[in-house]
Amino acid sequence: MKISVALLMLLLAAAWTGSQGMSFRSSRANCCSKEKFSHRKIPEFRIQSYQYTSPSCTHRAVLVKLLKGVVCVDPENKWFQEYLRKHKKPNSTPT
């Protein structure tokens, strides 16, 4: 009986820490370091999608998904702001 209770507690602890660790890894992976930023204008046809980084990240950025990988972009870049204006859908709200 003691072994089954101990095993249950161990499994619950592993499940809890695993889910907590997963959330930390995923948010950390979605942040950008200064070295990862692209300072060049990206042609619109290469952009598949984009996602803003979490407010908890050190650097404010946008993750831009391309055909071959992901780059970080400063959301204040003039070319990115123009891209947003061109591709903004009516009645859409920023996330």
Tab-separated table of C-alpha atoms in Angstrom:
chain	number	residue	atom	x	y	z
A	1	MET	CA	0.000	0.000	0.000
A	2	LYS	CA	2.814	2.425	0.898
A	3	ILE	CA	4.506	1.753	-2.431
A	4	SER	CA	1.352	2.466	-4.469
A	5	VAL	CA	0.752	5.776	-2.624
A	6	ALA	CA	4.387	6.758	-3.120
A	7	LEU	CA	4.177	5.802	-6.794
A	8	LEU	CA	0.980	7.818	-7.231
A	9	MET	CA	2.593	10.855	-5.601
A	10	LEU	CA	5.660	10.476	-7.808
A	11	LEU	CA	3.539	10.270	-10.962
A	12	LEU	CA	1.505	13.321	-9.959
A	13	ALA	CA	4.667	15.295	-9.210
A	14	ALA	CA	6.199	14.297	-12.546
A	15	ALA	CA	3.038	15.267	-14.432
A	16	TRP	CA	2.872	18.650	-12.699
A	17	THR	CA	6.535	19.544	-13.182
A	18	GLY	CA	6.429	18.265	-16.759
A	19	SER	CA	3.544	20.555	-17.650
A	20	GLN	CA	5.189	23.495	-15.866
A	21	GLY	CA	8.484	22.854	-17.629
A	22	MET	CA	6.734	22.619	-20.980
A	23	SER	CA	5.184	26.053	-20.578
A	24	PHE	CA	8.536	27.577	-19.614
A	25	ARG	CA	10.286	25.996	-22.586
A	26	SER	CA	7.654	27.024	-25.098
A	27	SER	CA	7.550	30.653	-23.955
A	28	ARG	CA	11.358	30.795	-23.843
A	29	ALA	CA	11.582	29.333	-27.335
A	30	ASN	CA	9.250	32.074	-28.601
A	31	CYS	CA	11.532	34.876	-27.441
A	32	CYS	CA	14.230	36.555	-29.526
A	33	SER	CA	17.770	37.431	-28.584
A	34	LYS	CA	19.446	40.469	-30.174
A	35	GLU	CA	21.534	38.169	-32.373
A	36	LYS	CA	18.443	36.584	-33.969
A	37	PHE	CA	16.958	39.833	-35.308
A	38	SER	CA	16.828	40.338	-39.052
A	39	HIS	CA	17.521	43.949	-40.009
A	40	ARG	CA	16.699	43.476	-43.681
A	41	LYS	CA	13.333	43.940	-45.317
A	42	ILE	CA	11.725	40.576	-45.978
A	43	PRO	CA	9.843	40.292	-49.297
A	44	GLU	CA	6.109	39.856	-48.645
A	45	PHE	CA	5.831	36.699	-50.744
A	46	ARG	CA	8.286	34.958	-48.393
A	47	ILE	CA	6.209	35.610	-45.254
A	48	GLN	CA	3.909	32.717	-44.396
A	49	SER	CA	2.761	33.951	-40.995
A	50	TYR	CA	3.855	35.972	-37.990
A	51	GLN	CA	3.392	35.954	-34.233
A	52	TYR	CA	4.224	38.542	-31.592
A	53	THR	CA	6.527	37.384	-28.827
A	54	SER	CA	5.300	37.171	-25.254
A	55	PRO	CA	5.367	40.343	-23.137
A	56	SER	CA	7.589	38.407	-20.710
A	57	CYS	CA	10.398	38.248	-23.306
A	58	THR	CA	13.409	40.511	-22.881
A	59	HIS	CA	13.121	41.980	-26.390
A	60	ARG	CA	9.859	42.977	-28.036
A	61	ALA	CA	9.720	41.223	-31.399
A	62	VAL	CA	7.681	39.462	-34.039
A	63	LEU	CA	8.484	35.908	-35.082
A	64	VAL	CA	8.120	35.787	-38.855
A	65	LYS	CA	7.690	32.328	-40.343
A	66	LEU	CA	9.313	31.914	-43.750
A	67	LEU	CA	9.456	28.926	-46.079
A	68	LYS	CA	12.808	28.004	-44.563
A	69	GLY	CA	12.750	28.876	-40.884
A	70	VAL	CA	11.776	31.699	-38.591
A	71	VAL	CA	13.357	35.121	-38.094
A	72	CYS	CA	12.836	37.804	-35.481
A	73	VAL	CA	11.750	41.263	-36.581
A	74	ASP	CA	11.360	44.535	-34.718
A	75	PRO	CA	7.597	45.262	-34.833
A	76	GLU	CA	8.369	48.979	-35.218
A	77	ASN	CA	10.267	48.500	-38.502
A	78	LYS	CA	8.707	50.676	-41.187
A	79	TRP	CA	8.512	47.840	-43.724
A	80	PHE	CA	6.778	45.555	-41.205
A	81	GLN	CA	4.249	48.264	-40.310
A	82	GLU	CA	3.489	48.662	-44.043
A	83	TYR	CA	3.103	44.889	-44.350
A	84	LEU	CA	0.586	44.921	-41.482
A	85	ARG	CA	-1.445	47.741	-43.055
A	86	LYS	CA	-1.622	45.888	-46.373
A	87	HIS	CA	-2.603	42.555	-44.827
A	88	LYS	CA	-4.887	43.695	-42.032
A	89	LYS	CA	-8.347	42.212	-42.400
A	90	PRO	CA	-11.420	44.343	-41.711
A	91	ASN	CA	-12.830	43.986	-38.175
A	92	SER	CA	-9.744	42.142	-36.950
A	93	THR	CA	-8.224	42.827	-33.570
A	94	PRO	CA	-4.536	42.533	-32.668
A	95	THR	CA	-3.531	39.650	-30.414
